Tab-separated table of C-alpha atoms in Angstrom:
chain	number	residue	atom	x	y	z
A	276	MET	CA	-1.544	-4.778	-13.097
A	277	PRO	CA	0.738	-4.878	-10.042
A	278	ALA	CA	3.616	-7.380	-9.894
A	279	LEU	CA	3.261	-10.815	-8.395
A	280	ARG	CA	4.803	-11.169	-4.956
A	281	THR	CA	5.414	-14.010	-2.611
A	282	GLN	CA	2.823	-12.889	-0.142
A	283	ASN	CA	0.206	-13.239	-2.897
A	284	LEU	CA	0.872	-17.003	-3.024
A	285	LEU	CA	0.024	-17.537	0.707
A	286	PRO	CA	-3.440	-18.365	2.005
A	287	THR	CA	-5.609	-15.290	2.556
A	288	HIS	CA	-8.657	-14.464	4.634
A	289	VAL	CA	-9.742	-11.645	2.243
A	290	ARG	CA	-13.355	-12.281	0.971
A	291	TRP	CA	-13.133	-9.985	-2.068
A	292	THR	CA	-11.402	-10.317	-5.455
A	293	LYS	CA	-9.380	-7.184	-5.803
A	294	ASP	CA	-7.179	-8.339	-8.676
A	295	LEU	CA	-6.528	-11.281	-11.007
A	296	LEU	CA	-2.945	-11.922	-9.991
A	297	HIS	CA	-3.752	-15.510	-9.067
A	298	LEU	CA	-4.058	-16.315	-12.852
A	299	LEU	CA	-0.411	-15.402	-13.498
A	300	PRO	CA	2.308	-18.118	-13.758
A	301	VAL	CA	4.369	-18.628	-10.674
A	302	PRO	CA	8.161	-18.415	-11.163
A	303	ARG	CA	9.894	-21.711	-10.652
A	304	PHE	CA	12.416	-20.519	-8.050
A	305	VAL	CA	9.440	-19.456	-5.901
A	306	ALA	CA	7.428	-22.686	-6.483
A	307	GLN	CA	10.345	-24.836	-5.535
A	308	ARG	CA	11.130	-23.206	-2.213
A	309	LYS	CA	11.752	-25.456	0.785
A	310	GLY	CA	11.886	-25.027	4.472
A	311	ALA	CA	10.336	-21.879	6.232
A	312	LYS	CA	9.795	-20.089	2.954
A	313	ALA	CA	8.039	-23.061	1.255
A	314	ILE	CA	4.499	-22.418	-0.219
A	315	CYS	CA	1.736	-24.634	-1.221
A	316	LYS	CA	2.358	-26.197	-4.581
A	317	PRO	CA	0.434	-24.104	-7.166
A	318	VAL	CA	-1.581	-25.590	-9.944
A	319	LYS	CA	-1.270	-24.766	-13.497
A	320	PRO	CA	-2.638	-21.410	-14.541
A	321	LYS	CA	-5.210	-22.900	-16.911
A	322	ASP	CA	-6.636	-24.998	-13.963
A	323	ARG	CA	-6.980	-22.086	-11.572
A	324	ILE	CA	-10.464	-20.604	-10.637
A	325	LYS	CA	-10.942	-17.041	-11.798
A	326	TRP	CA	-14.043	-16.115	-9.837
A	327	TRP	CA	-14.102	-17.562	-6.323
A	328	ASN	CA	-17.639	-18.327	-4.894
A	329	VAL	CA	-16.312	-19.974	-1.771
A	330	VAL	CA	-14.736	-17.418	0.453
A	331	PRO	CA	-13.682	-17.074	4.050
A	332	GLY	CA	-16.759	-16.956	6.341
A	333	ASP	CA	-18.850	-19.322	4.166
A	334	GLN	CA	-20.259	-22.526	5.577
A	335	VAL	CA	-19.714	-25.666	3.443
A	336	ARG	CA	-19.893	-29.389	3.645
A	337	LEU	CA	-17.427	-31.797	1.902
A	338	LEU	CA	-18.341	-34.230	-0.784
A	339	GLY	CA	-17.667	-37.776	0.333
A	340	ASP	CA	-18.115	-36.914	4.024
A	341	LYS	CA	-20.681	-39.287	5.329
A	342	THR	CA	-21.288	-37.363	8.550
A	343	GLY	CA	-22.363	-34.322	6.651
A	344	THR	CA	-20.574	-31.973	8.968
A	345	ILE	CA	-20.846	-28.245	8.194
A	346	HIS	CA	-17.501	-26.477	8.276
A	347	GLU	CA	-16.627	-22.736	8.233
A	348	VAL	CA	-14.150	-21.577	5.636
A	349	HIS	CA	-11.056	-20.023	7.354
A	350	LEU	CA	-8.643	-19.329	4.517
A	351	ILE	CA	-8.343	-19.736	0.816
A	352	ASN	CA	-5.368	-20.160	-1.576
A	353	LYS	CA	-6.245	-19.070	-5.138
A	354	PHE	CA	-2.934	-20.405	-6.544
A	355	SER	CA	-3.430	-23.968	-5.383
A	356	ASN	CA	-7.320	-24.157	-5.395
A	357	ARG	CA	-7.284	-25.132	-1.755
A	358	VAL	CA	-9.752	-24.248	0.950
A	359	TYR	CA	-8.703	-24.105	4.570
A	360	LEU	CA	-11.495	-25.147	7.030
A	361	LYS	CA	-11.713	-23.812	10.525
A	362	ARG	CA	-11.475	-26.684	13.033
A	363	GLU	CA	-12.415	-26.619	16.734
A	364	ASN	CA	-9.886	-27.920	19.240
A	365	THR	CA	-10.775	-31.005	21.119
A	366	ALA	CA	-10.142	-31.287	24.900
A	367	ASP	CA	-6.893	-33.183	24.396
A	368	GLU	CA	-5.690	-30.608	21.866
A	369	SER	CA	-6.563	-27.611	24.028
A	370	LYS	CA	-4.493	-29.161	26.925
A	371	SER	CA	-1.514	-29.634	24.568
A	372	SER	CA	1.292	-27.170	25.002
A	373	ASP	CA	2.496	-27.584	21.440
A	374	PRO	CA	1.108	-24.532	19.559
A	375	ARG	CA	1.500	-26.405	16.221
A	376	LYS	CA	-1.270	-28.768	17.214
A	377	GLN	CA	-3.798	-25.985	18.060
A	378	ASN	CA	-6.068	-24.301	15.540
A	379	VAL	CA	-4.646	-26.292	12.768
A	380	SER	CA	-6.779	-25.677	9.661
A	381	LYS	CA	-7.811	-28.582	7.469
A	382	GLN	CA	-7.281	-27.957	3.788
A	383	VAL	CA	-9.420	-29.498	1.067
A	384	PRO	CA	-9.738	-28.978	-2.735
A	385	TYR	CA	-12.126	-26.321	-3.948
A	386	SER	CA	-14.165	-28.966	-5.885
A	387	ARG	CA	-15.121	-30.835	-2.679
A	388	CYS	CA	-16.995	-27.839	-1.151
A	389	GLN	CA	-20.683	-27.436	-1.334
A	390	LEU	CA	-22.149	-24.108	-0.030
A	391	PHE	CA	-24.597	-24.299	2.759
A	392	CYS	CA	-27.722	-22.274	1.641
A	393	GLY	CA	-29.650	-22.468	4.926
A	394	THR	CA	-32.324	-24.576	6.629
A	395	PHE	CA	-35.676	-24.854	4.798
A	396	SER	CA	-39.006	-26.422	5.631
A	397	PHE	CA	-40.022	-29.543	3.635
A	398	PRO	CA	-43.129	-31.611	3.516
A	399	PRO	CA	-43.459	-34.154	6.384
A	400	ALA	CA	-41.852	-37.513	5.865
A	401	ALA	CA	-43.872	-40.596	5.454
A	402	GLY	CA	-45.685	-41.486	8.695
A	403	GLN	CA	-45.143	-37.912	10.201
A	404	ALA	CA	-47.572	-35.050	10.476
A	405	GLU	CA	-45.144	-32.145	11.098
A	406	PRO	CA	-42.965	-30.530	8.318
A	407	GLN	CA	-39.393	-31.397	8.563
A	408	LYS	CA	-36.508	-28.838	8.371
A	409	LEU	CA	-33.506	-29.826	6.407
A	410	PRO	CA	-30.221	-28.234	5.522
A	411	VAL	CA	-29.929	-27.247	1.935
A	412	PHE	CA	-26.665	-27.247	-0.109
A	413	ALA	CA	-25.911	-25.902	-3.491
A	414	THR	CA	-24.742	-28.478	-6.059
A	415	ARG	CA	-24.447	-25.865	-8.941
A	416	ILE	CA	-23.666	-22.232	-8.722
A	417	SER	CA	-24.511	-19.515	-11.219
A	418	THR	CA	-23.438	-15.939	-11.007
A	419	THR	CA	-24.075	-12.557	-12.623
A	420	LYS	CA	-21.406	-10.902	-14.663
A	421	PRO	CA	-18.537	-9.578	-12.408
A	422	PHE	CA	-17.903	-5.853	-12.665
A	423	TRP	CA	-15.301	-3.571	-11.167
A	424	HIS	CA	-16.481	-1.364	-8.227
A	425	PRO	CA	-14.562	1.881	-8.589
A	426	THR	CA	-15.308	2.971	-5.006
A	427	MET	CA	-14.689	-0.247	-3.176
A	428	HIS	CA	-11.707	-1.143	-5.503
A	429	ARG	CA	-12.798	-4.655	-6.166
A	430	PHE	CA	-14.779	-6.944	-8.344
A	431	GLU	CA	-18.366	-7.647	-7.375
A	432	TRP	CA	-21.012	-10.051	-8.518
A	433	LYS	CA	-23.979	-11.969	-7.105
A	434	ARG	CA	-24.071	-15.787	-6.704
A	435	PHE	CA	-27.150	-18.126	-6.947
A	436	ALA	CA	-27.878	-21.649	-6.246
A	437	ALA	CA	-28.889	-23.070	-9.659
A	438	ALA	CA	-29.438	-26.604	-8.186
A	439	THR	CA	-29.605	-27.724	-4.622
A	440	ILE	CA	-29.720	-30.892	-2.604
A	441	PRO	CA	-32.304	-31.639	-1.519
A	442	LYS	CA	-34.370	-29.907	-4.155
A	443	LEU	CA	-36.498	-27.098	-2.846
A	444	PRO	CA	-40.176	-27.449	-3.035
A	445	GLY	CA	-41.746	-25.617	-5.926
A	446	ALA	CA	-38.392	-25.051	-7.669
A	447	THR	CA	-38.926	-24.818	-11.357
A	448	GLY	CA	-35.268	-24.453	-12.478
A	449	LEU	CA	-35.894	-21.132	-14.268
A	450	PRO	CA	-33.323	-18.360	-13.800
A	451	GLU	CA	-35.823	-16.094	-11.848
A	452	ASP	CA	-36.334	-18.971	-9.325
A	453	ARG	CA	-32.734	-19.230	-8.393
A	454	LEU	CA	-31.806	-19.112	-4.756
A	455	HIS	CA	-29.703	-16.136	-3.898
A	456	ILE	CA	-26.738	-16.900	-1.638
A	457	PRO	CA	-25.549	-13.677	0.179
A	458	TRP	CA	-21.909	-13.177	0.794
A	459	PRO	CA	-20.696	-13.641	4.359
A	460	LYS	CA	-20.707	-10.526	6.451
A	461	PRO	CA	-17.438	-9.608	8.228
A	462	ASN	CA	-17.272	-9.955	11.942
A	463	PRO	CA	-17.968	-6.751	13.918
A	464	PRO	CA	-14.907	-5.150	15.529
A	465	ARG	CA	-14.246	-6.205	19.003
A	466	LYS	CA	-15.141	-3.536	21.571
A	467	VAL	CA	-12.605	-2.854	24.233
A	468	ASP	CA	-13.334	-1.250	27.513
A	469	PRO	CA	-11.675	2.241	27.810
A	470	SER	CA	-8.607	2.431	29.964
A	471	LEU	CA	-6.955	5.310	31.848
A	472	TYR	CA	-5.142	6.331	28.657
A	473	ASP	CA	-8.347	6.762	26.672
A	474	THR	CA	-10.375	9.960	26.617
A	475	PRO	CA	-14.072	9.466	27.779
A	476	LYS	CA	-16.803	10.116	25.417
A	477	ASP	CA	-18.330	12.955	27.534
A	478	VAL	CA	-15.103	14.842	27.470
A	479	VAL	CA	-14.766	14.449	23.668
A	480	THR	CA	-18.328	15.694	23.078
A	481	GLU	CA	-18.113	18.543	25.592
A	482	ILE	CA	-18.685	21.998	24.071
A	483	THR	CA	-15.712	24.153	25.084
A	484	TYR	CA	-16.045	27.110	22.576
A	485	THR	CA	-19.072	29.021	21.579
A	486	PRO	CA	-18.573	31.464	18.672
A	487	PRO	CA	-19.836	34.964	19.037
A	488	SER	CA	-23.303	35.699	17.897
A	489	LEU	CA	-23.866	37.730	14.632
A	490	PRO	CA	-26.501	40.423	14.266
A	491	ALA	CA	-29.913	39.196	13.270
A	492	SER	CA	-30.622	41.980	10.712
A	493	PHE	CA	-28.617	43.045	7.712
A	494	ASP	CA	-28.847	46.650	8.611
A	495	ALA	CA	-27.043	46.257	11.994
A	496	PRO	CA	-23.285	46.924	11.929
A	497	VAL	CA	-21.081	43.878	11.745
A	498	PRO	CA	-18.885	43.442	14.895
A	499	GLU	CA	-15.211	43.702	14.254
A	500	PRO	CA	-12.924	40.812	15.192
A	501	PRO	CA	-10.740	41.243	18.127
A	502	SER	CA	-7.341	42.922	17.468
A	503	GLU	CA	-4.470	40.481	17.498
A	504	GLN	CA	-1.886	43.260	18.155
A	505	LEU	CA	-4.016	44.635	21.013
A	506	TYR	CA	-3.973	41.145	22.605
A	507	ILE	CA	-0.114	40.902	22.264
A	508	SER	CA	0.275	44.366	23.722
A	509	THR	CA	-1.889	43.388	26.670
A	510	LEU	CA	0.358	40.437	27.438
A	511	ARG	CA	3.506	42.696	27.405
A	512	THR	CA	2.009	45.510	29.445
A	513	PRO	CA	-1.251	44.520	31.089
A	514	GLN	CA	-1.768	47.839	32.793
A	515	ALA	CA	-1.146	50.174	29.750
A	516	VAL	CA	-3.900	48.794	27.514
A	517	ALA	CA	-7.454	47.932	28.365
A	518	TYR	CA	-8.535	44.486	27.038
A	519	ASP	CA	-11.686	42.505	27.475
A	520	ALA	CA	-10.709	39.117	28.753
A	521	ALA	CA	-14.132	37.651	27.994
A	522	GLN	CA	-13.374	37.629	24.265
A	523	PRO	CA	-12.693	34.146	22.841
A	524	PHE	CA	-9.026	33.274	22.826
A	525	GLU	CA	-9.162	31.071	19.815
A	526	VAL	CA	-9.784	34.032	17.573
A	527	HIS	CA	-6.313	35.468	18.330
A	528	VAL	CA	-4.424	32.283	17.623
A	529	SER	CA	-6.293	31.284	14.480
A	530	LYS	CA	-3.139	31.624	12.342
A	531	GLU	CA	-1.079	29.555	14.831
A	532	LEU	CA	-3.735	26.811	14.936
A	533	THR	CA	-3.987	26.470	11.141
A	534	ASN	CA	-1.644	24.157	9.255
A	535	PRO	CA	0.729	26.112	7.012
A	536	HIS	CA	1.482	22.975	5.100
A	537	SER	CA	-1.920	22.151	4.066
A	538	ARG	CA	-2.869	21.642	0.417
A	539	ALA	CA	-4.870	24.797	0.261
A	540	LYS	CA	-2.121	26.942	1.806
A	541	LYS	CA	0.470	25.500	-0.532
A	542	GLN	CA	-1.743	26.088	-3.526
A	543	ALA	CA	-2.399	29.646	-2.501
A	544	ARG	CA	1.278	30.342	-2.140
A	545	TRP	CA	2.047	28.739	-5.472
A	546	GLN	CA	-0.654	30.731	-7.180
A	547	ALA	CA	0.666	33.902	-5.637
A	548	TYR	CA	4.159	33.216	-6.829
A	549	GLN	CA	2.901	32.518	-10.328
A	550	GLU	CA	1.060	35.837	-10.329
A	551	TYR	CA	4.274	37.579	-9.155
A	552	ARG	CA	6.271	36.003	-11.979
A	553	ARG	CA	3.649	37.181	-14.647
A	554	ARG	CA	3.528	40.818	-13.162
A	555	LEU	CA	7.353	40.991	-13.034
A	556	LEU	CA	7.687	39.819	-16.657
A	557	ALA	CA	5.104	42.418	-17.840
A	558	GLN	CA	6.825	45.026	-15.878
A	559	MET	CA	10.320	44.334	-17.371
A	560	VAL	CA	8.910	43.964	-20.856
A	561	ALA	CA	7.252	47.369	-20.555
A	562	GLU	CA	10.542	48.936	-19.312
A	563	GLU	CA	12.425	47.649	-22.256
A	564	MET	CA	9.746	48.797	-24.715
A	565	ARG	CA	9.913	52.364	-23.477
A	566	ASP	CA	13.487	52.595	-24.616
A	567	LEU	CA	14.209	50.446	-27.672
A	568	GLN	CA	17.597	51.877	-28.416
A	569	GLY	CA	17.478	50.977	-32.070
A	570	ARG	CA	16.275	47.429	-31.326
A	571	THR	CA	13.141	45.837	-32.655
A	572	ARG	CA	10.228	44.993	-30.314
A	573	ALA	CA	10.985	41.276	-30.610
A	574	VAL	CA	14.594	41.772	-29.621
A	575	ALA	CA	13.629	43.993	-26.785
A	576	ARG	CA	11.157	41.386	-25.492
A	577	ALA	CA	13.824	38.736	-25.784
A	578	ASP	CA	16.138	40.921	-23.724
A	579	ALA	CA	13.511	41.510	-21.150
A	580	THR	CA	12.753	37.768	-20.930
A	581	TYR	CA	16.519	37.051	-20.422
A	582	LYS	CA	16.719	39.526	-17.576
A	583	TRP	CA	13.456	38.231	-16.128
A	584	LYS	CA	14.892	34.689	-16.012
A	585	ALA	CA	18.171	35.998	-14.508
A	586	ARG	CA	16.278	37.920	-11.846
A	587	LEU	CA	14.231	34.897	-10.841
A	588	GLU	CA	17.384	32.761	-10.666
A	589	GLU	CA	19.023	35.382	-8.343
A	590	GLU	CA	15.852	35.507	-6.165
A	591	ARG	CA	15.847	31.610	-6.002
A	592	LYS	CA	19.581	31.518	-4.953
A	593	ALA	CA	18.857	34.224	-2.339
A	594	GLU	CA	15.863	32.254	-0.974
A	595	VAL	CA	17.891	29.125	-0.823
A	596	LEU	CA	20.690	31.070	1.165
A	597	ARG	CA	18.014	32.524	3.418
A	598	ARG	CA	16.450	29.153	4.240
A	599	TRP	CA	19.931	27.683	4.812
A	600	ARG	CA	20.651	30.474	7.297
A	601	ASN	CA	17.224	30.060	9.039
A	602	ARG	CA	17.651	26.371	9.605
A	603	GLY	CA	21.062	26.987	11.213
A	604	GLY	CA	23.361	26.106	8.322
A	605	GLU	CA	25.541	29.246	8.740
A	606	ALA	CA	25.893	28.748	12.454
A	607	ASP	CA	26.891	25.130	11.910
A	608	LEU	CA	29.455	26.190	9.412
A	609	LEU	CA	31.033	28.750	11.807
A	610	ARG	CA	31.041	26.281	14.578
A	611	THR	CA	32.819	23.713	12.418
A	612	LYS	CA	35.517	26.325	11.410
A	613	GLU	CA	36.059	27.268	15.066
A	614	ARG	CA	36.379	23.578	16.001
A	615	LYS	CA	38.961	22.915	13.258
A	616	ALA	CA	40.935	26.085	14.348
A	617	ARG	CA	41.045	24.907	17.930
A	618	LYS	CA	42.169	21.547	16.807
A	619	ALA	CA	44.982	23.056	14.760
A	620	ARG	CA	46.088	25.281	17.620
A	621	ARG	CA	46.125	22.291	19.995
A	622	GLU	CA	48.315	20.378	17.622
A	623	ASN	CA	50.743	23.239	17.301
A	624	GLU	CA	50.977	23.566	21.087
A	625	ARG	CA	51.595	19.844	21.324
A	626	LEU	CA	54.419	19.996	18.856
A	627	LYS	CA	55.980	23.006	20.564
A	628	ASN	CA	55.918	21.280	23.929
A	629	LEU	CA	57.265	17.994	22.563
A	630	VAL	CA	60.310	16.793	24.513
A	631	LEU	CA	62.274	13.795	23.314
A	632	GLU	CA	63.888	11.512	25.945
A	633	ASP	CA	67.581	10.754	25.743
A	634	ALA	CA	68.163	7.375	23.993
A	635	PRO	CA	70.952	5.763	22.110
A	636	ASN	CA	71.487	6.255	18.383
A	637	GLN	CA	70.017	9.706	18.569
A	638	VAL	CA	71.470	12.443	16.367
A	639	ILE	CA	70.741	16.018	17.098
A	640	PRO	CA	70.996	18.047	13.786
A	641	ARG	CA	73.225	21.036	14.016
A	642	ALA	CA	72.340	24.413	12.612
A	643	GLN	CA	74.162	25.162	9.411
A	644	ALA	CA	76.514	28.083	9.515
């Protein structure tokens, strides 16, 4: 299980349960932070809710709210069992220039939330002829057994309203009559009009290359691909070689357009090198076996293996040296040596041309006879 971090303790808008980190104890130095790094006070691990059925995007009402207003869940904090409700700004708050007073979420305990199941038709009230439509809320929730979804990398389960208020007509209370509560759907991505920096759709879907057609029958000769060397020769001397300019240009630069660092190319190079190692070992062992010189076959094979490892090490060092030269290491070394030599020459010239001004208390050493 991944380690518990500070960002895990903050309110989140993620609807899915991807781990159970919210059941871990919170370190004391994190829980007692103050100021800008302060977090909501977490509850004890034994009091935390393991499987959350109230997630961002749900519509709930609060127990004890006489108005019965339906709120939308904005954020949740699984460490403090708090639910943050989305609140619409009033006219006075919208005019306020203080950003702290705008879009301030109201946080309530998880236990006060009742899920809104929808609006259902009920029998007409006393003295009325038309059926009435009333909002239905879940007073008790039951779920299926959570399971880990390996593709989506999250826990999934279904939630049902085992008891509702008001009670649905014809409800028997049996498990098969439970009301299924679907999970909230994420908001669709906002579509932005393309700007001058975006490529239009018709340009992207335009067909700019048509591959050459192959023969319809198996008896017909297969056309040969265009010669890459012929194309290069045509670029150098256009008049010397005849070349069909109608041939597709992409065929000639297929090697340049492919990624040499792709996984398939790396694997092919590695497999070729492993095959070269095996062939080289077999060749060197065969050479030692042809002339044993009084040695046993086991000793001859050991000598061949030692020479094989030494050969591979020499080739590795030569390859490292070649790569160092190709990336400009040798040129940089020569340039550094020349720069140091120029600096030494300038210092010698400066010392040769040094002239001391006459001043008191100067003693000119005399040459010894």
